[in-house]
Amino acid sequence: MGRWIGALAVIALLAACVPAPPMTVTTVQTGLDIPWDIGFLPDHTMLFTERALGLSAVVNGQRRLIWKPTDLLVAIEAGMMSIAVDPDYATTHQVFVCFASTAAGDDVRIARLTLDAAVTTVTNRTDILTGVQVNPAGDLGKHSGCRMRFGPDGYLWVGTGDAAMGVAPQNPWILAGKVLRIDKNGGPAPGNMGLPFDPRIESYGHRNVQGIAFRANGQAYDVEHGTGCDDEVNLLTTGANYGWDPVPRAPGDPSYDELTPMTDLVRHPDATRAVWSSGCPTIAPSGGIFVSGPQWGQWDGGLVLAVLKGSQLRMLRLSPDGRRPIATSLALTDRGRLRSAVIGPDGAMYVTTSNGSSTDVILRVEPHATG
């Protein structure tokens, strides 16, 4: 384990330090409480979620709370989490939200919602995915993260936390600790893992997925919280095991072993190794996005991570094959905890802070490459 962590640290050090481009940062929303995710409608209306409050829209510059489900479960890391706008929104007027619910016992679920033209009313709630486990023993809501993104294949990719359940990441029928790939009705996407796995599972052996991002060439990546060491960025491959297996080695011990390596190559020699790892200590990266355009200069095509504990934007440029970092940089280190980073229809990056107590904001970040 020590040799593997050391190897990851060497890989990280070999990545060149390339300065981030100058950035103009403006605040576009204030007085928020842990805004979890952002989406944009075709007319550029901004939607965002707050963990304890629900789904809001910004219309004519004014915030409007448009939906808070009566079954919303708010506990530790659980609440209203990710949002994904239907790529066919102009026709369907549908968005998807992932949240913790008390509707049928505690779980994490995805609901499909229909918005009216004025973005004032939510109708036709349909829960397309239910039963993603939440922690059943004392730490209700721990590792409940649910990040959704529509992929270039048109399917909804969903990263789940392992609910701090030792058996979850490697169990083929538990949805926690997985990356799922589903259609807009919640059915399995073609090409997923087959039996003995639940057909909605794309990959397994994950700890606490906080981000899903797609490179311009179609490669899919997750962003994952580590334990005391080794947050990860993983190149996702259907059927791959990413090696998180926190079941204690003592037979019959039901606890959750946080000392297990993120990629356990002893128990799982064929586990897929991370593209990037934080080493020790962890920084808690969250939502990620690949950026593009000349305004990003040398960072055109790079991966930008919003970082919670490390309070930064962490920028990574990957090798042509997408399997290792070749450059790294830091930006926005003075705004506290950052949870999500998305690209808006105007080409700017929008970033949510996650400091709590109604002090949070949404930032508009506009890079200006110098050449």
XYZ file of C-alpha atoms in Angstrom:
371
model
C 0.000 0.000 0.000
C 2.786 2.409 0.920
C 4.648 1.773 -2.353
C 1.441 2.431 -4.316
C 0.726 5.721 -2.522
C 4.344 6.728 -3.097
C 4.056 5.960 -6.800
C 0.971 8.141 -7.065
C 2.789 10.967 -5.337
C 5.653 10.696 -7.844
C 3.175 10.824 -10.738
C 1.602 13.951 -9.261
C 5.033 15.603 -8.887
C 5.922 14.839 -12.506
C 2.983 16.937 -13.697
C 4.278 20.352 -14.753
C 3.060 23.431 -12.896
C 1.406 25.614 -15.536
C -0.128 28.873 -14.260
C -3.881 29.304 -14.587
C -4.977 32.111 -16.915
C -6.013 35.430 -15.344
C -9.658 35.301 -14.302
C -12.367 37.879 -13.732
C -14.592 36.708 -10.883
C -18.014 38.213 -10.195
C -20.732 37.161 -7.765
C -24.077 36.481 -9.430
C -26.076 35.076 -6.484
C -25.660 35.609 -2.749
C -27.270 34.443 0.503
C -27.352 30.779 -0.458
C -26.924 27.741 1.792
C -24.795 24.968 0.292
C -25.784 25.259 -3.370
C -25.018 21.805 -4.695
C -25.324 21.987 -8.473
C -26.206 24.245 -11.419
C -27.974 23.685 -14.730
C -28.984 26.001 -17.565
C -32.104 25.941 -19.715
C -31.884 26.643 -23.471
C -33.021 30.258 -22.877
C -30.073 30.649 -20.449
C -32.235 30.542 -17.297
C -30.068 29.306 -14.437
C -31.350 26.525 -12.188
C -29.580 25.514 -9.005
C -30.111 23.213 -6.043
C -29.477 23.864 -2.355
C -29.003 20.896 -0.097
C -31.630 21.832 2.494
C -33.979 23.947 0.364
C -34.633 22.326 -3.013
C -34.635 23.605 -6.585
C -34.482 27.289 -7.525
C -34.383 29.336 -10.716
C -32.946 32.773 -11.482
C -35.512 34.708 -13.538
C -34.841 38.344 -14.521
C -32.007 38.395 -12.034
C -34.220 37.296 -9.141
C -34.016 33.979 -7.317
C -37.212 31.924 -7.246
C -37.617 28.714 -5.191
C -39.690 26.516 -7.469
C -39.681 23.092 -5.798
C -39.000 21.573 -2.395
C -40.307 18.012 -2.109
C -42.156 17.172 1.087
C -40.101 13.984 1.368
C -36.709 15.730 1.205
C -34.277 14.134 3.682
C -31.597 16.503 4.958
C -28.936 14.780 7.068
C -25.133 15.226 7.127
C -24.225 15.076 3.399
C -27.704 14.170 2.169
C -30.347 16.511 0.777
C -31.134 18.030 -2.607
C -28.069 17.353 -4.694
C -27.500 17.177 -8.422
C -29.485 18.559 -11.344
C -29.353 17.606 -15.028
C -31.319 19.399 -17.749
C -32.770 17.145 -20.448
C -30.771 17.658 -23.677
C -34.194 17.719 -25.369
C -35.579 20.313 -22.947
C -36.924 22.519 -25.743
C -39.360 19.698 -26.507
C -39.845 17.999 -23.133
C -39.437 20.835 -20.582
C -37.959 18.204 -18.287
C -35.161 18.290 -15.741
C -33.788 15.595 -13.452
C -32.872 16.025 -9.791
C -31.170 13.638 -7.395
C -32.011 13.922 -3.712
C -32.340 12.001 -0.457
C -35.924 11.024 0.310
C -38.104 9.695 3.098
C -40.862 8.569 0.707
C -40.338 4.831 1.112
C -37.888 4.534 3.937
C -34.705 6.549 3.536
C -33.003 6.391 0.149
C -31.371 8.469 -2.571
C -33.469 8.794 -5.726
C -33.770 10.590 -9.044
C -36.958 12.375 -10.045
C -37.911 13.629 -13.503
C -39.754 16.954 -13.330
C -41.635 19.055 -15.878
C -41.303 22.854 -15.715
C -43.836 25.317 -17.076
C -42.792 27.896 -19.673
C -42.408 30.644 -17.076
C -40.308 28.392 -14.791
C -42.660 28.883 -11.865
C -44.267 25.460 -11.429
C -43.090 21.861 -11.233
C -45.467 19.135 -12.378
C -45.424 15.467 -13.339
C -42.870 14.293 -10.807
C -41.792 10.813 -11.790
C -39.233 8.982 -9.654
C -37.181 7.120 -12.247
C -34.571 5.665 -9.871
C -35.152 4.729 -6.233
C -33.488 2.613 -3.591
C -29.940 3.962 -3.652
C -28.866 3.156 -0.114
C -28.233 5.682 2.642
C -26.235 4.852 5.747
C -28.477 2.726 7.978
C -26.525 2.853 11.220
C -26.075 6.137 13.011
C -24.458 8.300 10.335
C -27.617 8.942 8.332
C -26.700 10.761 5.150
C -22.963 10.016 5.163
C -21.516 9.467 1.667
C -24.828 10.166 -0.068
C -23.331 12.175 -2.912
C -25.194 11.828 -6.189
C -23.756 13.547 -9.259
C -25.616 13.285 -12.569
C -24.540 14.303 -16.048
C -25.908 13.475 -19.482
C -23.147 11.894 -21.508
C -22.411 12.333 -25.201
C -24.190 8.992 -25.657
C -27.468 10.610 -24.539
C -27.697 8.561 -21.343
C -27.690 9.805 -17.754
C -24.504 8.939 -15.869
C -24.942 8.857 -12.095
C -22.179 8.645 -9.496
C -23.265 7.450 -6.045
C -21.650 7.400 -2.619
C -21.133 4.126 -0.783
C -23.331 5.220 2.173
C -20.401 4.266 4.446
C -21.486 0.636 4.060
C -18.502 -1.686 3.885
C -20.202 -4.220 1.618
C -21.648 -1.698 -0.835
C -18.866 -0.919 -3.348
C -18.204 -4.537 -4.346
C -21.763 -5.861 -4.064
C -23.244 -6.353 -7.562
C -26.840 -5.595 -6.488
C -26.281 -2.575 -4.248
C -26.477 0.728 -6.133
C -24.369 2.659 -3.604
C -20.664 2.989 -4.424
C -21.218 2.753 -8.160
C -21.430 4.671 -11.401
C -24.803 4.034 -13.022
C -25.822 4.631 -16.625
C -29.549 4.899 -17.290
C -32.077 6.228 -19.760
C -34.581 9.006 -19.059
C -37.055 6.486 -17.641
C -34.498 4.976 -15.277
C -33.929 1.833 -17.327
C -30.445 0.424 -17.939
C -28.470 1.848 -20.839
C -27.340 -0.733 -23.402
C -23.806 -1.966 -22.939
C -23.753 -1.793 -19.135
C -22.477 -4.616 -16.980
C -24.420 -7.858 -17.209
C -25.227 -10.490 -14.626
C -24.569 -10.877 -11.774
C -24.666 -7.051 -11.638
C -27.750 -4.876 -11.549
C -28.109 -3.892 -15.225
C -28.001 -0.173 -14.366
C -24.414 -0.428 -13.085
C -21.664 0.835 -15.380
C -18.717 0.404 -12.980
C -18.142 -0.452 -9.321
C -15.687 -0.264 -6.430
C -16.231 3.485 -5.872
C -16.165 5.272 -2.506
C -17.939 8.629 -2.783
C -18.383 9.939 -6.318
C -18.730 13.725 -6.367
C -18.195 14.544 -10.026
C -18.831 13.215 -13.535
C -17.148 14.887 -16.527
C -16.718 14.151 -20.227
C -13.668 14.967 -22.326
C -14.162 16.338 -25.837
C -13.213 12.935 -27.275
C -16.005 11.260 -25.283
C -13.907 9.821 -22.462
C -15.852 9.753 -19.174
C -14.289 10.502 -15.792
C -15.422 10.494 -12.196
C -14.168 12.625 -9.294
C -14.072 10.744 -6.028
C -13.429 11.505 -2.349
C -10.697 9.465 -0.706
C -10.184 8.600 2.953
C -7.220 10.274 4.674
C -5.285 9.821 1.450
C -5.987 9.626 -2.257
C -8.898 11.517 -3.663
C -9.158 10.264 -7.230
C -9.968 11.132 -10.801
C -10.817 7.926 -12.660
C -11.181 7.190 -16.355
C -14.454 5.263 -16.467
C -14.597 1.981 -18.344
C -17.695 -0.185 -18.451
C -17.310 -3.192 -16.173
C -14.233 -1.889 -14.384
C -13.637 -2.355 -10.664
C -11.985 0.719 -9.105
C -10.831 -1.202 -6.070
C -12.548 0.364 -3.037
C -13.378 -2.495 -0.671
C -13.742 -1.301 2.951
C -14.887 -4.619 4.396
C -12.630 -5.414 7.400
C -10.332 -8.370 6.998
C -11.524 -9.936 10.264
C -14.311 -12.420 9.414
C -17.720 -11.247 10.560
C -16.615 -7.694 11.419
C -19.439 -5.437 10.156
C -17.553 -2.139 10.460
C -16.384 0.204 7.715
C -12.604 0.034 7.308
C -11.341 3.530 6.426
C -7.734 2.292 6.444
C -8.309 0.330 3.267
C -6.495 1.816 0.243
C -8.705 3.524 -2.318
C -7.472 1.127 -4.988
C -6.912 -2.154 -3.182
C -4.545 -4.063 -5.462
C -4.059 -6.815 -2.882
C -7.695 -7.884 -2.799
C -8.347 -6.815 -6.379
C -5.158 -7.131 -8.479
C -7.041 -6.200 -11.655
C -8.555 -3.015 -10.208
C -8.301 0.066 -12.410
C -5.785 2.575 -11.127
C -6.630 6.246 -10.806
C -5.626 8.744 -13.475
C -4.848 11.290 -10.735
C -4.651 10.985 -6.967
C -4.237 13.669 -4.318
C -1.850 11.649 -2.186
C -1.889 12.617 1.510
C -3.745 14.489 2.826
C -6.906 14.618 0.775
C -8.356 17.889 -0.570
C -11.956 16.697 -1.271
C -12.510 17.498 -4.971
C -16.144 17.713 -6.017
C -17.788 18.673 -9.307
C -15.537 18.755 -12.371
C -15.753 20.049 -15.926
C -13.540 19.934 -19.015
C -13.035 23.445 -20.365
C -12.422 24.548 -23.935
C -11.732 27.650 -25.969
C -8.836 30.037 -26.599
C -9.729 32.044 -23.483
C -8.277 29.157 -21.464
C -4.897 29.390 -23.185
C -2.691 26.431 -22.275
C -5.598 25.039 -20.258
C -7.841 24.569 -23.304
C -9.125 20.991 -22.926
C -8.147 20.748 -19.255
C -10.152 19.358 -16.372
C -11.157 21.838 -13.646
C -12.203 20.507 -10.240
C -14.108 22.436 -7.567
C -12.442 21.520 -4.277
C -14.098 21.528 -0.866
C -11.545 20.923 1.898
C -8.679 22.342 -0.140
C -10.685 25.496 -1.013
C -9.521 25.886 -4.611
C -10.070 25.188 -8.248
C -7.649 22.365 -9.081
C -6.759 22.277 -12.767
C -5.424 19.158 -14.487
C -4.274 18.711 -18.055
C -4.255 15.083 -19.109
C -2.056 13.153 -21.499
C -3.428 12.493 -25.004
C -4.582 9.026 -23.940
C -6.270 10.511 -20.863
C -4.515 8.225 -18.407
C -2.156 10.550 -16.528
C -1.835 14.237 -15.613
C 0.836 16.221 -17.446
C 0.145 19.661 -15.948
C -1.497 21.072 -12.854
C -2.441 24.460 -11.433
C -4.496 26.133 -8.709
C -6.950 29.021 -8.937
C -9.680 30.707 -6.878
C -8.017 29.910 -3.577
C -9.668 32.759 -1.639
C -13.382 31.852 -1.723
C -13.577 28.991 0.740
C -15.036 25.589 -0.070
C -16.045 25.068 -3.702
C -18.529 22.350 -4.684
C -19.548 22.570 -8.345
C -18.117 24.012 -11.530
C -20.147 24.141 -14.745
C -19.857 25.981 -18.053
C -22.710 28.363 -18.776
C -24.224 29.137 -22.179
C -22.137 32.333 -22.271
C -18.925 30.284 -22.109
C -18.043 31.420 -18.580
C -17.571 29.026 -15.687
C -20.077 29.137 -12.832
C -18.858 27.920 -9.442
C -20.800 27.301 -6.227
C -19.283 27.812 -2.794
C -20.136 25.467 0.070
C -19.421 27.289 3.315
C -22.925 27.083 4.833
C -24.953 29.381 7.121
C -26.512 31.290 4.185
C -23.100 32.738 3.283
C -22.750 30.863 0.014
C -22.664 32.358 -3.453
C -22.562 31.455 -7.108
C -19.538 32.909 -8.886
C -19.077 33.687 -12.570
C -15.476 33.014 -13.589
C -14.254 34.360 -16.914
C -10.691 33.417 -17.978
C -8.535 35.707 -20.099
C -5.605 33.887 -21.659
C -2.583 36.069 -22.342
C -1.326 34.011 -25.223
